[in-house]
Amino acid sequence: EIMPSLVGSEMCIRDRVGGACSMAKEEDIDPFVSMQQELCDMWRINNQKKYVFYYDESNNCRKFWIDDSKQQFNSDYKADFVLGGLVRKEEEKVEASIETFRKPLMLQANVEEIKFKNLYAKGNFLQCVQERRLFETLSWIDKSPFYIHYTNVNNLFYTLVEIFDSIVEFDEISEFGYDYFKLKSVFYYMFEGKADTLQALMFKYKYPNIQKEEIGSFCNDLLFLLGRRREMREEEKFLAGMLARAAELDELIFLHENDDYVMQDNYVEFYIDPIRKYQKSKHIFDEETTVQDMVKKQIAMGDNMADNFEFVKSETDVFVQLSDVIAGILGKMFKYINSTSVNQRRKDVESLAKLQIDNILLIDKLRTEANRENSGFLCSIGPCDAIGTLDRFFEMVKVERKSRLNREP
């Protein structure tokens, strides 16, 4: 089951790998590659052009699960996993080393590697964008042939979709006149504000391994958590009705025969996705011992996969190091967006220093230019409304800068 949707400037995609083979033609040598090509054709993503991708990750908790000793998620669910970095056209060669950045970044002689957590990560997102080093780095990227690219994964959304897909069918959503992807976002936000109680409920039922005899009580506990239906909006009432119906079912298709408490066993699928999607390109990842052997094993299982990727030590490649900076600041940014209200963001924007504004708008510029080059460079796996929230945040910053310029004598 593959469910992509272009929203705003980015792609929201939900990929259930187990169902991918059924979408490919029987004569295809590698159904996974064929599936990726169908998606790219559908969403007009150019995967034929040759690129060189560089990757690092942030907010990598390795495994997203419910800690049974605390009855809580093992990781901050508002901190999206981010895999991203730099990408250039293959023919656009770039020569650089750490010495290129030593003077503009004011690196001491003993600094042998550009690392986000050592040189840029001075707190939360708004504190990080106060860094002159970040401005110098983003400015260099902006002037270079590089674009940015990323995939961000909202862990809570990713696991709540398992419930959504178990209680409602795609066809019946369209029959009732609802938008499939918007409805997923609605479902997420119905529970997102109740995440503390939700964690205890998931622990109670060893989620996502619900026992079939407990389906009714599980669904009814979720309904109780949501509160009174008469206070819900129309789409929320529809979803509550689907939960009530599911309480009478004999099976919740995606919520049985899984490991107790483990919602995301690893993030290997997000490393494999671009390798398959951009087969004519080269992919250079920072060494990640927990996933690289699994990536190699799964790619080797394909009958028609190009040998187009490698894992390298970050200290040997300055572009992987710069990818660490991109992944790091984006990880901070998504956590900020997930953790603040529109009123809080408005107050924050009004108090931003000039350097903060410059850095934020450089991020937005790099994001916009990446999307213009290739609509597949920016991939968000999360509620589609979150992309609009991010767009509106950037717009607020632009308006604030314009307002200040107009006030200058």
PDB file of N, CA and C in Angstrom, residues 181-249:
ATOM      1  N   PHE A 181      -5.727  11.956   2.669  1.00  0.00           N
ATOM      2  CA  PHE A 181      -4.523  12.407   3.369  1.00  0.00           C
ATOM      3  C   PHE A 181      -4.840  13.463   4.426  1.00  0.00           C
ATOM      4  N   LYS A 182      -5.812  14.316   4.132  1.00  0.00           N
ATOM      5  CA  LYS A 182      -6.233  15.284   5.139  1.00  0.00           C
ATOM      6  C   LYS A 182      -6.818  14.572   6.345  1.00  0.00           C
ATOM      7  N   LEU A 183      -7.572  13.492   6.093  1.00  0.00           N
ATOM      8  CA  LEU A 183      -8.197  12.755   7.183  1.00  0.00           C
ATOM      9  C   LEU A 183      -7.139  12.114   8.090  1.00  0.00           C
ATOM     10  N   LYS A 184      -6.028  11.687   7.498  1.00  0.00           N
ATOM     11  CA  LYS A 184      -4.939  11.151   8.319  1.00  0.00           C
ATOM     12  C   LYS A 184      -4.383  12.222   9.254  1.00  0.00           C
ATOM     13  N   SER A 185      -4.252  13.438   8.728  1.00  0.00           N
ATOM     14  CA  SER A 185      -3.781  14.545   9.557  1.00  0.00           C
ATOM     15  C   SER A 185      -4.761  14.822  10.690  1.00  0.00           C
ATOM     16  N   VAL A 186      -6.062  14.808  10.379  1.00  0.00           N
ATOM     17  CA  VAL A 186      -7.086  15.029  11.403  1.00  0.00           C
ATOM     18  C   VAL A 186      -6.968  13.977  12.506  1.00  0.00           C
ATOM     19  N   PHE A 187      -6.787  12.724  12.090  1.00  0.00           N
ATOM     20  CA  PHE A 187      -6.668  11.629  13.058  1.00  0.00           C
ATOM     21  C   PHE A 187      -5.462  11.855  13.972  1.00  0.00           C
ATOM     22  N   TYR A 188      -4.363  12.277  13.385  1.00  0.00           N
ATOM     23  CA  TYR A 188      -3.158  12.552  14.175  1.00  0.00           C
ATOM     24  C   TYR A 188      -3.418  13.644  15.211  1.00  0.00           C
ATOM     25  N   TYR A 189      -3.994  14.747  14.783  1.00  0.00           N
ATOM     26  CA  TYR A 189      -4.187  15.873  15.698  1.00  0.00           C
ATOM     27  C   TYR A 189      -5.246  15.584  16.765  1.00  0.00           C
ATOM     28  N   MET A 190      -6.145  14.640  16.507  1.00  0.00           N
ATOM     29  CA  MET A 190      -7.111  14.242  17.534  1.00  0.00           C
ATOM     30  C   MET A 190      -6.395  13.648  18.746  1.00  0.00           C
ATOM     31  N   PHE A 191      -5.259  12.968  18.509  1.00  0.00           N
ATOM     32  CA  PHE A 191      -4.538  12.296  19.605  1.00  0.00           C
ATOM     33  C   PHE A 191      -3.276  13.035  20.035  1.00  0.00           C
ATOM     34  N   GLU A 192      -2.742  13.873  19.168  1.00  0.00           N
ATOM     35  CA  GLU A 192      -1.443  14.502  19.446  1.00  0.00           C
ATOM     36  C   GLU A 192      -1.466  15.298  20.750  1.00  0.00           C
ATOM     37  N   GLY A 193      -2.550  16.008  20.991  1.00  0.00           N
ATOM     38  CA  GLY A 193      -2.647  16.792  22.215  1.00  0.00           C
ATOM     39  C   GLY A 193      -2.896  15.966  23.467  1.00  0.00           C
ATOM     40  N   LYS A 194      -3.137  14.678  23.299  1.00  0.00           N
ATOM     41  CA  LYS A 194      -3.396  13.768  24.422  1.00  0.00           C
ATOM     42  C   LYS A 194      -2.307  12.702  24.516  1.00  0.00           C
ATOM     43  N   ALA A 195      -1.113  13.050  24.040  1.00  0.00           N
ATOM     44  CA  ALA A 195      -0.047  12.053  23.888  1.00  0.00           C
ATOM     45  C   ALA A 195       0.382  11.426  25.213  1.00  0.00           C
ATOM     46  N   ASP A 196       0.342  12.186  26.294  1.00  0.00           N
ATOM     47  CA  ASP A 196       0.765  11.626  27.587  1.00  0.00           C
ATOM     48  C   ASP A 196      -0.132  10.463  28.002  1.00  0.00           C
ATOM     49  N   THR A 197      -1.446  10.669  27.897  1.00  0.00           N
ATOM     50  CA  THR A 197      -2.384   9.599  28.238  1.00  0.00           C
ATOM     51  C   THR A 197      -2.319   8.474  27.212  1.00  0.00           C
ATOM     52  N   LEU A 198      -2.114   8.842  25.956  1.00  0.00           N
ATOM     53  CA  LEU A 198      -2.035   7.854  24.882  1.00  0.00           C
ATOM     54  C   LEU A 198      -0.894   6.872  25.118  1.00  0.00           C
ATOM     55  N   GLN A 199       0.226   7.348  25.627  1.00  0.00           N
ATOM     56  CA  GLN A 199       1.372   6.465  25.877  1.00  0.00           C
ATOM     57  C   GLN A 199       1.014   5.382  26.891  1.00  0.00           C
ATOM     58  N   ALA A 200       0.317   5.769  27.949  1.00  0.00           N
ATOM     59  CA  ALA A 200      -0.087   4.794  28.962  1.00  0.00           C
ATOM     60  C   ALA A 200      -1.075   3.784  28.382  1.00  0.00           C
ATOM     61  N   LEU A 201      -1.957   4.263  27.512  1.00  0.00           N
ATOM     62  CA  LEU A 201      -2.932   3.372  26.879  1.00  0.00           C
ATOM     63  C   LEU A 201      -2.223   2.376  25.962  1.00  0.00           C
ATOM     64  N   MET A 202      -1.258   2.856  25.200  1.00  0.00           N
ATOM     65  CA  MET A 202      -0.502   1.958  24.312  1.00  0.00           C
ATOM     66  C   MET A 202       0.268   0.927  25.121  1.00  0.00           C
ATOM     67  N   PHE A 203       0.811   1.346  26.261  1.00  0.00           N
ATOM     68  CA  PHE A 203       1.512   0.401  27.123  1.00  0.00           C
ATOM     69  C   PHE A 203       0.556  -0.687  27.626  1.00  0.00           C
ATOM     70  N   LYS A 204      -0.633  -0.275  28.004  1.00  0.00           N
ATOM     71  CA  LYS A 204      -1.636  -1.204  28.536  1.00  0.00           C
ATOM     72  C   LYS A 204      -1.915  -2.345  27.567  1.00  0.00           C
ATOM     73  N   TYR A 205      -1.939  -2.042  26.268  1.00  0.00           N
ATOM     74  CA  TYR A 205      -2.297  -3.051  25.265  1.00  0.00           C
ATOM     75  C   TYR A 205      -1.077  -3.583  24.499  1.00  0.00           C
ATOM     76  N   LYS A 206       0.117  -3.282  25.006  1.00  0.00           N
ATOM     77  CA  LYS A 206       1.356  -3.745  24.362  1.00  0.00           C
ATOM     78  C   LYS A 206       1.400  -3.355  22.882  1.00  0.00           C
ATOM     79  N   TYR A 207       0.907  -2.166  22.616  1.00  0.00           N
ATOM     80  CA  TYR A 207       0.852  -1.639  21.251  1.00  0.00           C
ATOM     81  C   TYR A 207       2.246  -1.684  20.610  1.00  0.00           C
ATOM     82  N   PRO A 208       2.337  -2.079  19.343  1.00  0.00           N
ATOM     83  CA  PRO A 208       1.283  -2.351  18.350  1.00  0.00           C
ATOM     84  C   PRO A 208       0.940  -3.841  18.200  1.00  0.00           C
ATOM     85  N   ASN A 209       0.977  -4.555  19.307  1.00  0.00           N
ATOM     86  CA  ASN A 209       0.647  -5.982  19.267  1.00  0.00           C
ATOM     87  C   ASN A 209      -0.625  -6.230  20.066  1.00  0.00           C
ATOM     88  N   ILE A 210      -1.741  -5.733  19.541  1.00  0.00           N
ATOM     89  CA  ILE A 210      -3.027  -5.840  20.230  1.00  0.00           C
ATOM     90  C   ILE A 210      -3.540  -7.279  20.152  1.00  0.00           C
ATOM     91  N   GLN A 211      -3.932  -7.818  21.288  1.00  0.00           N
ATOM     92  CA  GLN A 211      -4.539  -9.144  21.280  1.00  0.00           C
ATOM     93  C   GLN A 211      -5.960  -9.039  20.718  1.00  0.00           C
ATOM     94  N   LYS A 212      -6.351  -9.996  19.887  1.00  0.00           N
ATOM     95  CA  LYS A 212      -7.634  -9.892  19.190  1.00  0.00           C
ATOM     96  C   LYS A 212      -8.824  -9.856  20.150  1.00  0.00           C
ATOM     97  N   GLU A 213      -8.677 -10.505  21.300  1.00  0.00           N
ATOM     98  CA  GLU A 213      -9.789 -10.477  22.256  1.00  0.00           C
ATOM     99  C   GLU A 213      -9.887  -9.118  22.968  1.00  0.00           C
ATOM    100  N   GLU A 214      -8.877  -8.244  22.756  1.00  0.00           N
ATOM    101  CA  GLU A 214      -8.885  -6.928  23.399  1.00  0.00           C
ATOM    102  C   GLU A 214      -9.173  -5.792  22.421  1.00  0.00           C
ATOM    103  N   ILE A 215      -9.550  -6.137  21.195  1.00  0.00           N
ATOM    104  CA  ILE A 215      -9.828  -5.107  20.188  1.00  0.00           C
ATOM    105  C   ILE A 215     -10.911  -4.147  20.673  1.00  0.00           C
ATOM    106  N   GLY A 216     -11.993  -4.683  21.196  1.00  0.00           N
ATOM    107  CA  GLY A 216     -13.099  -3.844  21.641  1.00  0.00           C
ATOM    108  C   GLY A 216     -12.695  -2.872  22.730  1.00  0.00           C
ATOM    109  N   SER A 217     -12.013  -3.367  23.741  1.00  0.00           N
ATOM    110  CA  SER A 217     -11.624  -2.486  24.854  1.00  0.00           C
ATOM    111  C   SER A 217     -10.570  -1.475  24.407  1.00  0.00           C
ATOM    112  N   PHE A 218      -9.674  -1.871  23.489  1.00  0.00           N
ATOM    113  CA  PHE A 218      -8.670  -0.944  22.973  1.00  0.00           C
ATOM    114  C   PHE A 218      -9.334   0.216  22.238  1.00  0.00           C
ATOM    115  N   CYS A 219     -10.237  -0.090  21.322  1.00  0.00           N
ATOM    116  CA  CYS A 219     -10.917   0.955  20.555  1.00  0.00           C
ATOM    117  C   CYS A 219     -11.780   1.829  21.456  1.00  0.00           C
ATOM    118  N   ASN A 220     -12.446   1.218  22.426  1.00  0.00           N
ATOM    119  CA  ASN A 220     -13.296   1.999  23.331  1.00  0.00           C
ATOM    120  C   ASN A 220     -12.468   2.905  24.247  1.00  0.00           C
ATOM    121  N   ASP A 221     -11.293   2.441  24.646  1.00  0.00           N
ATOM    122  CA  ASP A 221     -10.408   3.309  25.434  1.00  0.00           C
ATOM    123  C   ASP A 221      -9.935   4.505  24.605  1.00  0.00           C
ATOM    124  N   LEU A 222      -9.656   4.266  23.324  1.00  0.00           N
ATOM    125  CA  LEU A 222      -9.287   5.377  22.446  1.00  0.00           C
ATOM    126  C   LEU A 222     -10.434   6.369  22.321  1.00  0.00           C
ATOM    127  N   LEU A 223     -11.632   5.868  22.163  1.00  0.00           N
ATOM    128  CA  LEU A 223     -12.807   6.741  22.066  1.00  0.00           C
ATOM    129  C   LEU A 223     -12.999   7.554  23.344  1.00  0.00           C
ATOM    130  N   PHE A 224     -12.824   6.920  24.497  1.00  0.00           N
ATOM    131  CA  PHE A 224     -12.951   7.629  25.774  1.00  0.00           C
ATOM    132  C   PHE A 224     -11.916   8.744  25.867  1.00  0.00           C
ATOM    133  N   LEU A 225     -10.717   8.463  25.375  1.00  0.00           N
ATOM    134  CA  LEU A 225      -9.646   9.461  25.388  1.00  0.00           C
ATOM    135  C   LEU A 225     -10.009  10.686  24.548  1.00  0.00           C
ATOM    136  N   LEU A 226     -10.740  10.470  23.458  1.00  0.00           N
ATOM    137  CA  LEU A 226     -11.095  11.565  22.550  1.00  0.00           C
ATOM    138  C   LEU A 226     -12.181  12.473  23.114  1.00  0.00           C
ATOM    139  N   GLY A 227     -12.963  11.988  24.030  1.00  0.00           N
ATOM    140  CA  GLY A 227     -13.996  12.830  24.626  1.00  0.00           C
ATOM    141  C   GLY A 227     -15.321  12.778  23.884  1.00  0.00           C
ATOM    142  N   ARG A 228     -16.181  13.754  24.134  1.00  0.00           N
ATOM    143  CA  ARG A 228     -17.547  13.740  23.635  1.00  0.00           C
ATOM    144  C   ARG A 228     -17.600  14.006  22.136  1.00  0.00           C
ATOM    145  N   ARG A 229     -18.377  13.189  21.446  1.00  0.00           N
ATOM    146  CA  ARG A 229     -18.494  13.334  19.994  1.00  0.00           C
ATOM    147  C   ARG A 229     -19.227  14.611  19.609  1.00  0.00           C
ATOM    148  N   ARG A 230     -20.151  15.051  20.434  1.00  0.00           N
ATOM    149  CA  ARG A 230     -20.929  16.230  20.048  1.00  0.00           C
ATOM    150  C   ARG A 230     -20.071  17.497  20.004  1.00  0.00           C
ATOM    151  N   GLU A 231     -18.885  17.444  20.625  1.00  0.00           N
ATOM    152  CA  GLU A 231     -17.974  18.590  20.599  1.00  0.00           C
ATOM    153  C   GLU A 231     -16.957  18.489  19.464  1.00  0.00           C
ATOM    154  N   MET A 232     -17.065  17.435  18.677  1.00  0.00           N
ATOM    155  CA  MET A 232     -16.110  17.226  17.583  1.00  0.00           C
ATOM    156  C   MET A 232     -16.584  17.894  16.300  1.00  0.00           C
ATOM    157  N   ARG A 233     -15.624  18.168  15.423  1.00  0.00           N
ATOM    158  CA  ARG A 233     -15.940  18.629  14.078  1.00  0.00           C
ATOM    159  C   ARG A 233     -16.398  17.436  13.235  1.00  0.00           C
ATOM    160  N   GLU A 234     -16.930  17.727  12.050  1.00  0.00           N
ATOM    161  CA  GLU A 234     -17.522  16.686  11.214  1.00  0.00           C
ATOM    162  C   GLU A 234     -16.542  15.554  10.914  1.00  0.00           C
ATOM    163  N   GLU A 235     -15.331  15.884  10.480  1.00  0.00           N
ATOM    164  CA  GLU A 235     -14.361  14.845  10.130  1.00  0.00           C
ATOM    165  C   GLU A 235     -13.971  14.025  11.348  1.00  0.00           C
ATOM    166  N   GLU A 236     -13.864  14.681  12.505  1.00  0.00           N
ATOM    167  CA  GLU A 236     -13.524  13.975  13.733  1.00  0.00           C
ATOM    168  C   GLU A 236     -14.652  13.006  14.133  1.00  0.00           C
ATOM    169  N   LYS A 237     -15.885  13.436  13.951  1.00  0.00           N
ATOM    170  CA  LYS A 237     -17.013  12.543  14.252  1.00  0.00           C
ATOM    171  C   LYS A 237     -16.984  11.313  13.353  1.00  0.00           C
ATOM    172  N   PHE A 238     -16.645  11.511  12.085  1.00  0.00           N
ATOM    173  CA  PHE A 238     -16.547  10.379  11.163  1.00  0.00           C
ATOM    174  C   PHE A 238     -15.501   9.379  11.653  1.00  0.00           C
ATOM    175  N   LEU A 239     -14.335   9.876  12.059  1.00  0.00           N
ATOM    176  CA  LEU A 239     -13.264   8.991  12.520  1.00  0.00           C
ATOM    177  C   LEU A 239     -13.623   8.314  13.840  1.00  0.00           C
ATOM    178  N   ALA A 240     -14.297   9.038  14.703  1.00  0.00           N
ATOM    179  CA  ALA A 240     -14.764   8.420  15.945  1.00  0.00           C
ATOM    180  C   ALA A 240     -15.750   7.300  15.639  1.00  0.00           C
ATOM    181  N   GLY A 241     -16.583   7.517  14.633  1.00  0.00           N
ATOM    182  CA  GLY A 241     -17.511   6.466  14.210  1.00  0.00           C
ATOM    183  C   GLY A 241     -16.778   5.251  13.676  1.00  0.00           C
ATOM    184  N   MET A 242     -15.694   5.468  12.947  1.00  0.00           N
ATOM    185  CA  MET A 242     -14.899   4.355  12.437  1.00  0.00           C
ATOM    186  C   MET A 242     -14.241   3.579  13.581  1.00  0.00           C
ATOM    187  N   LEU A 243     -13.818   4.296  14.625  1.00  0.00           N
ATOM    188  CA  LEU A 243     -13.256   3.632  15.803  1.00  0.00           C
ATOM    189  C   LEU A 243     -14.322   2.792  16.508  1.00  0.00           C
ATOM    190  N   ALA A 244     -15.513   3.360  16.624  1.00  0.00           N
ATOM    191  CA  ALA A 244     -16.605   2.626  17.266  1.00  0.00           C
ATOM    192  C   ALA A 244     -16.948   1.367  16.467  1.00  0.00           C
ATOM    193  N   ARG A 245     -16.942   1.480  15.153  1.00  0.00           N
ATOM    194  CA  ARG A 245     -17.198   0.309  14.310  1.00  0.00           C
ATOM    195  C   ARG A 245     -16.089  -0.731  14.483  1.00  0.00           C
ATOM    196  N   ALA A 246     -14.835  -0.239  14.558  1.00  0.00           N
ATOM    197  CA  ALA A 246     -13.701  -1.151  14.681  1.00  0.00           C
ATOM    198  C   ALA A 246     -13.750  -1.954  15.973  1.00  0.00           C
ATOM    199  N   ALA A 247     -14.397  -1.403  16.995  1.00  0.00           N
ATOM    200  CA  ALA A 247     -14.510  -2.116  18.276  1.00  0.00           C
ATOM    201  C   ALA A 247     -15.259  -3.426  18.130  1.00  0.00           C
ATOM    202  N   GLU A 248     -16.024  -3.557  17.064  1.00  0.00           N
ATOM    203  CA  GLU A 248     -16.796  -4.782  16.820  1.00  0.00           C
ATOM    204  C   GLU A 248     -16.086  -5.740  15.870  1.00  0.00           C
ATOM    205  N   LEU A 249     -14.916  -5.351  15.372  1.00  0.00           N
ATOM    206  CA  LEU A 249     -14.208  -6.179  14.399  1.00  0.00           C
ATOM    207  C   LEU A 249     -13.476  -7.335  15.075  1.00  0.00           C
TER     208      LEU A 249
END
